[in-house]
PDB file of C-alpha atoms in Angstrom:
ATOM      1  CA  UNK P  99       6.762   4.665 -23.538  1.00  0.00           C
ATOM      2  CA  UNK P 100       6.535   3.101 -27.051  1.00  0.00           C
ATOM      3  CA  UNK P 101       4.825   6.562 -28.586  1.00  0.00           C
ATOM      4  CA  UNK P 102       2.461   6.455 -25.339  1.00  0.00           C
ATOM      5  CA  UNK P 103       2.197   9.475 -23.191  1.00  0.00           C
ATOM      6  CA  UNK P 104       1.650   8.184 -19.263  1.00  0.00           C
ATOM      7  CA  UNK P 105       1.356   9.792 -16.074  1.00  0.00           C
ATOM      8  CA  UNK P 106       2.310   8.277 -12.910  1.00  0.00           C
ATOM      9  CA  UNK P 107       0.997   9.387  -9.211  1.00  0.00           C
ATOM     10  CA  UNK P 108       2.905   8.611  -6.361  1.00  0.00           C
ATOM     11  CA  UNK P 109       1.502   7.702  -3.579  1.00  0.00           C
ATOM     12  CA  UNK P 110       3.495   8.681  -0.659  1.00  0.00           C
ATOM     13  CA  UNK P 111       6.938   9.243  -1.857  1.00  0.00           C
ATOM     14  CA  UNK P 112      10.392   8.830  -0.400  1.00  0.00           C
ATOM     15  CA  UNK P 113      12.923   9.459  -1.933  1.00  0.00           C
ATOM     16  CA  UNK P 114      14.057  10.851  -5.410  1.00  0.00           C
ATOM     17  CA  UNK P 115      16.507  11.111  -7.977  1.00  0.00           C
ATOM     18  CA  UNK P 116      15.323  12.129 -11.337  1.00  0.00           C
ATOM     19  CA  UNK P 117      17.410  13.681 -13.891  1.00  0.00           C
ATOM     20  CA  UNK P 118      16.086  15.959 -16.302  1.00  0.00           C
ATOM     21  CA  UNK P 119      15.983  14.406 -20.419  1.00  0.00           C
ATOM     22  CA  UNK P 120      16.516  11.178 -18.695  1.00  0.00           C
ATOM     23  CA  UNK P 121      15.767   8.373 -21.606  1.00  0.00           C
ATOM     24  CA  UNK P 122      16.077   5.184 -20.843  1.00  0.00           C
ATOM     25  CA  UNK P 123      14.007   1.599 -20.069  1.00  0.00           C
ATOM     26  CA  UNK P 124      11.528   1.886 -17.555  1.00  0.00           C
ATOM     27  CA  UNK P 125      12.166  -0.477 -14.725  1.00  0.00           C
ATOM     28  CA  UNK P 126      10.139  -1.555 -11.730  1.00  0.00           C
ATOM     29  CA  UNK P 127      10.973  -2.901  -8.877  1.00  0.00           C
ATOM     30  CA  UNK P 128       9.215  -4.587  -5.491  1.00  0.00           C
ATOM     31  CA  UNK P 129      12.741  -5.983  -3.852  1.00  0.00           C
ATOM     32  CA  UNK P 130      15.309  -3.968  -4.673  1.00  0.00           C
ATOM     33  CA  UNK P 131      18.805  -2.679  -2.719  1.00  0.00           C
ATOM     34  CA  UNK P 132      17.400   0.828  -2.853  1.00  0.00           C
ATOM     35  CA  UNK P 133      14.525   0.065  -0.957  1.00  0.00           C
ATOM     36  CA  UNK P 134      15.761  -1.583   2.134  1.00  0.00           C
ATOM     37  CA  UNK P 135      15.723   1.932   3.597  1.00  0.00           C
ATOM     38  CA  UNK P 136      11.890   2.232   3.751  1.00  0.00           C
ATOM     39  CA  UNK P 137      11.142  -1.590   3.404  1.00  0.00           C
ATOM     40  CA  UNK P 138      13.087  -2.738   6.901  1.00  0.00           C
ATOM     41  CA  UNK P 139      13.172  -1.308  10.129  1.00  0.00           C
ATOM     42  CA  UNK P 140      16.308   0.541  11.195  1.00  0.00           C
ATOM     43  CA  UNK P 141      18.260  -1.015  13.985  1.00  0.00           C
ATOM     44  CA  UNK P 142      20.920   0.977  16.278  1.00  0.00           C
ATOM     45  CA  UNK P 143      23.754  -1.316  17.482  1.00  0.00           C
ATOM     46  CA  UNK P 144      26.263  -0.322  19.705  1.00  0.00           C
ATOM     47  CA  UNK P 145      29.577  -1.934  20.235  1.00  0.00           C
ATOM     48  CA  UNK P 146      30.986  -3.594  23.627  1.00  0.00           C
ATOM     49  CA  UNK P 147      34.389  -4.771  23.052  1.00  0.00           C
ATOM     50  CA  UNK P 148      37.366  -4.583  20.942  1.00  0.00           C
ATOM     51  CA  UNK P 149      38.363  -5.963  18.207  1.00  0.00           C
ATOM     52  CA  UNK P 150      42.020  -7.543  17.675  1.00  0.00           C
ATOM     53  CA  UNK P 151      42.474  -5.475  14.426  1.00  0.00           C
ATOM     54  CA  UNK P 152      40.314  -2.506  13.921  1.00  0.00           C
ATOM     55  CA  UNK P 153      41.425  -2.105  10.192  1.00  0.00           C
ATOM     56  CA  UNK P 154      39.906  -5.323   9.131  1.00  0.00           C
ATOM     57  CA  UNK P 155      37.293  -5.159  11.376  1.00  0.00           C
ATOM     58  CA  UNK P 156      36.071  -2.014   9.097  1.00  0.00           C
ATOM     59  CA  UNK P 157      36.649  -2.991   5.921  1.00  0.00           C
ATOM     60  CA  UNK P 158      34.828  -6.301   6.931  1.00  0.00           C
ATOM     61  CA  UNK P 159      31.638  -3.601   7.932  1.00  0.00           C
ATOM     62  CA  UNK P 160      32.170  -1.827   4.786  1.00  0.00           C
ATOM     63  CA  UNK P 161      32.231  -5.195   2.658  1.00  0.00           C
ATOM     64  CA  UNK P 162      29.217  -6.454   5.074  1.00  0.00           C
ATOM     65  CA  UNK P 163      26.927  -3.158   4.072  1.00  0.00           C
ATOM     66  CA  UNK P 164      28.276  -3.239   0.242  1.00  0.00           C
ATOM     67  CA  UNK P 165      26.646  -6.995   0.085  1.00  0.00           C
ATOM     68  CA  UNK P 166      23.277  -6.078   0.420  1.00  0.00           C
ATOM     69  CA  UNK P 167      23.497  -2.307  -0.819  1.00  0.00           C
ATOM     70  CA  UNK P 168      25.121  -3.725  -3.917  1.00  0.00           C
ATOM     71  CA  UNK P 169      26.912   0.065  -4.325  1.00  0.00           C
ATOM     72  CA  UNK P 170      23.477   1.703  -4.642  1.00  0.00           C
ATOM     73  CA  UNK P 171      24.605   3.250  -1.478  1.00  0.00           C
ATOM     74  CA  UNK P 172      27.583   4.648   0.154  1.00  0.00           C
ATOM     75  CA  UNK P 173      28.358   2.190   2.991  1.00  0.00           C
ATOM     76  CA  UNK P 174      29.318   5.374   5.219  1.00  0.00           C
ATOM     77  CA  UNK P 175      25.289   6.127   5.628  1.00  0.00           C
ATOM     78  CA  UNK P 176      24.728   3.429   8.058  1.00  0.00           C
ATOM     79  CA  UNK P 177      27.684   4.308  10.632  1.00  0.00           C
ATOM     80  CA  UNK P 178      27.333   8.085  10.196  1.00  0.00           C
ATOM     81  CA  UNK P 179      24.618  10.593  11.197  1.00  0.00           C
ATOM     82  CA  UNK P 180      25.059  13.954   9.218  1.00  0.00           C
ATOM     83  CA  UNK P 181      27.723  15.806  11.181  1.00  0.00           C
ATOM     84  CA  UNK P 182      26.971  14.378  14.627  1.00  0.00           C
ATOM     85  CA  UNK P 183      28.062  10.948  14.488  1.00  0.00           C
ATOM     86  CA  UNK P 184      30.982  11.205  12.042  1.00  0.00           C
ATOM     87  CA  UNK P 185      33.371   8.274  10.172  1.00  0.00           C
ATOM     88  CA  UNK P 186      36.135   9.519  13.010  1.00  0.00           C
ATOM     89  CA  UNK P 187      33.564   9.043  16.038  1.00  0.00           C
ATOM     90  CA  UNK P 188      32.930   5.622  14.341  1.00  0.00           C
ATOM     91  CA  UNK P 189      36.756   4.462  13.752  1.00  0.00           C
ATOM     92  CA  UNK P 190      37.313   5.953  17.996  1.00  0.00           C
ATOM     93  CA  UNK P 191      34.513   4.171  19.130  1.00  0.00           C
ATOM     94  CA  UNK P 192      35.838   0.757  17.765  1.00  0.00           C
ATOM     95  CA  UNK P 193      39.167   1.565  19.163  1.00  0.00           C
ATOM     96  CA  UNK P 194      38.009   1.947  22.051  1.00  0.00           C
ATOM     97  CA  UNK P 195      35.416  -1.184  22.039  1.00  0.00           C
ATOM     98  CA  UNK P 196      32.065   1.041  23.067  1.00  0.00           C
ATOM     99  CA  UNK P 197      29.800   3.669  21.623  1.00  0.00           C
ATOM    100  CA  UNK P 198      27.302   3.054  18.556  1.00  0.00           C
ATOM    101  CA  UNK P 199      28.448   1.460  15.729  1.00  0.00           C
ATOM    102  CA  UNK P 200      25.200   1.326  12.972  1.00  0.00           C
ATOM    103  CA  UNK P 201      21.823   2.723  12.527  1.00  0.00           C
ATOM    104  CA  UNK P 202      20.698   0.445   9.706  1.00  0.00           C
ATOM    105  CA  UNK P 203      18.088  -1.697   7.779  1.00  0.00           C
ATOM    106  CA  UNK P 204      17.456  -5.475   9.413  1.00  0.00           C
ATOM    107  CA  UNK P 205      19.570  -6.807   6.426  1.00  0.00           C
ATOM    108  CA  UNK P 206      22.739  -4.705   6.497  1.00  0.00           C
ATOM    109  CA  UNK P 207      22.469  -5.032  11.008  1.00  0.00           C
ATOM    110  CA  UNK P 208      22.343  -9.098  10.438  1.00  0.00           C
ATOM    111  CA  UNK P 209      25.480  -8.671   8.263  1.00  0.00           C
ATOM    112  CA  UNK P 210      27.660  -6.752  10.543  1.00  0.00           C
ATOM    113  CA  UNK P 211      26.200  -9.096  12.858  1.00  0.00           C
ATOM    114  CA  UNK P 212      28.491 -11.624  11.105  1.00  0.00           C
ATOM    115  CA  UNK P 213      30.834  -9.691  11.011  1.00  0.00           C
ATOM    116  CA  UNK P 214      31.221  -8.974  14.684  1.00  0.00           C
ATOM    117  CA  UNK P 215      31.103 -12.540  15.415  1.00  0.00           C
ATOM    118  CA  UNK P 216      34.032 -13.298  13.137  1.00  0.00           C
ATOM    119  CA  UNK P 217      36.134 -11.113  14.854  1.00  0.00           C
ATOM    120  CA  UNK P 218      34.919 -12.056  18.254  1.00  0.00           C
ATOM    121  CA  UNK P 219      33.513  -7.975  19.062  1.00  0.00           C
ATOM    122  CA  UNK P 220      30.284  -8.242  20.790  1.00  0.00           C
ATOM    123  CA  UNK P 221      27.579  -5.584  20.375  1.00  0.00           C
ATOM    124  CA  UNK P 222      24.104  -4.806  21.214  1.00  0.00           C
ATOM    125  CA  UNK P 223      21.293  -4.304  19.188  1.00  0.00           C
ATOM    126  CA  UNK P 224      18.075  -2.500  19.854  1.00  0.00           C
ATOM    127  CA  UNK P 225      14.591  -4.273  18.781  1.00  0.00           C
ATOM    128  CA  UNK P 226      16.540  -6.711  16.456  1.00  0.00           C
ATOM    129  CA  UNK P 227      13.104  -7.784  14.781  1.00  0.00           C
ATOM    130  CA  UNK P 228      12.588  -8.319  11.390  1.00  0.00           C
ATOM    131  CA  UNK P 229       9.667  -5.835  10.362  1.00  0.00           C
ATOM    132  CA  UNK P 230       8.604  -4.575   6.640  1.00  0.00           C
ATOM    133  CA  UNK P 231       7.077  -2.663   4.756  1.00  0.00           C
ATOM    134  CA  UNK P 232       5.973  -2.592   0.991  1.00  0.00           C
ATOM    135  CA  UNK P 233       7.631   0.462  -1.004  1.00  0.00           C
ATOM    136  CA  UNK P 234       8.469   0.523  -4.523  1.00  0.00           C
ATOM    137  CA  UNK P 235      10.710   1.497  -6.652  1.00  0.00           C
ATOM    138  CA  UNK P 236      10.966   2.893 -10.467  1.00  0.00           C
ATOM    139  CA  UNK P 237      13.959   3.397 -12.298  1.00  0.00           C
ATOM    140  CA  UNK P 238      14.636   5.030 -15.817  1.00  0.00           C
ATOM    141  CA  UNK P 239      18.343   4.880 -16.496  1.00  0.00           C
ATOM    142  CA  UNK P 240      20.212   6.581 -13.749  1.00  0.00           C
ATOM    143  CA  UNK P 241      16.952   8.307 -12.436  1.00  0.00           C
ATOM    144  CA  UNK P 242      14.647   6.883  -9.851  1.00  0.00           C
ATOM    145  CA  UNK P 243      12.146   7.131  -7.504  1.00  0.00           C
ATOM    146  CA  UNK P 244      10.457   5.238  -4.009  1.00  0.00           C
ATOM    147  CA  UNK P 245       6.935   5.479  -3.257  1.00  0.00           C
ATOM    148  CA  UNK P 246       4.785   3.328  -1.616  1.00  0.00           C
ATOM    149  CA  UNK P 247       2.667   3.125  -4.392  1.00  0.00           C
ATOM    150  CA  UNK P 248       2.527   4.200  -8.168  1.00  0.00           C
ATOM    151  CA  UNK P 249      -0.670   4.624 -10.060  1.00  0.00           C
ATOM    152  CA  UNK P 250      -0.001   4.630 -13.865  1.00  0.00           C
ATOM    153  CA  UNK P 251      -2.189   6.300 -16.078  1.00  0.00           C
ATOM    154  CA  UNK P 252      -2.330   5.843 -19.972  1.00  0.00           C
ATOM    155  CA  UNK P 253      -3.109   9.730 -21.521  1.00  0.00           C
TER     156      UNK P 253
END
């Protein structure tokens, strides 16, 4: 940075995406959509009734998640689990008005909160507490990465 050669320790890291030749302004972050993963607790709610029309009810969820994601994530991450809870067991299990419908940060839960009340669908959700934690966040262009802690070092 400005002709200065730094290293950076991270100090229990999270996640990662770092592209090679990357050049770019360094950022850093303390609040940041990324870091709502690692920052809030996770939250599984699981719907109890129907709604009138499932259609809108999604793209409502999908609209609900890409508020507070702000596109950083694919919505589809907080109502699917790798294989085993899949975007067809999602749409079947709000046709049918019961089964789990999100495992996802306290923010994104409180807005499809909302979003179940506006359509009248009631839910459940497990340990519905607000509870945080301090990660942080660098980014350099497209490239970043979320640690709990950085530790810069001028060389």
């Amino acid at each position: 940075m400005d002709h200065n050669l730094f290293r950076f320790d991270f100090v229990n890291k999270k996640e990662f995406n770092l592209q090679t030749g990357e050049h770019n302004k360094l950022q850093y972050f303390e609040k940041h959509a990324l870091l709502i993963d690692y920052s809030e607790n996770l939250i599984t709610t699981f719907i109890n009734s129907k709604p009138d029309n499932p259609e809108i009810f999604i793209k409502d969820i999908e609209n609900a998640i890409n508020e507070v994601t702000l596109g950083w994530r694919s919505w589809k991450n907080y109502i699917t689990e790798n294989n085993f809870f899949t975007f067809e067991t999602f749409k079947k299990n709000i046709a049918d008005g019961s089964g789990k419908l999100s495992y996802a940060p306290f923010s994104i839960t409180q807005n499809i909160l909302n979003v179940c009340n506006k359509h009248n669908v009631s839910i459940t959700a497990f340990d519905n507490q607000l509870k945080r934690e301090n990660f942080k966040l660098i980014i350099i262009g497209k490239s970043y990465l979320i640690a709990k802690d950085f530790k810069f070092h001028e060389q």
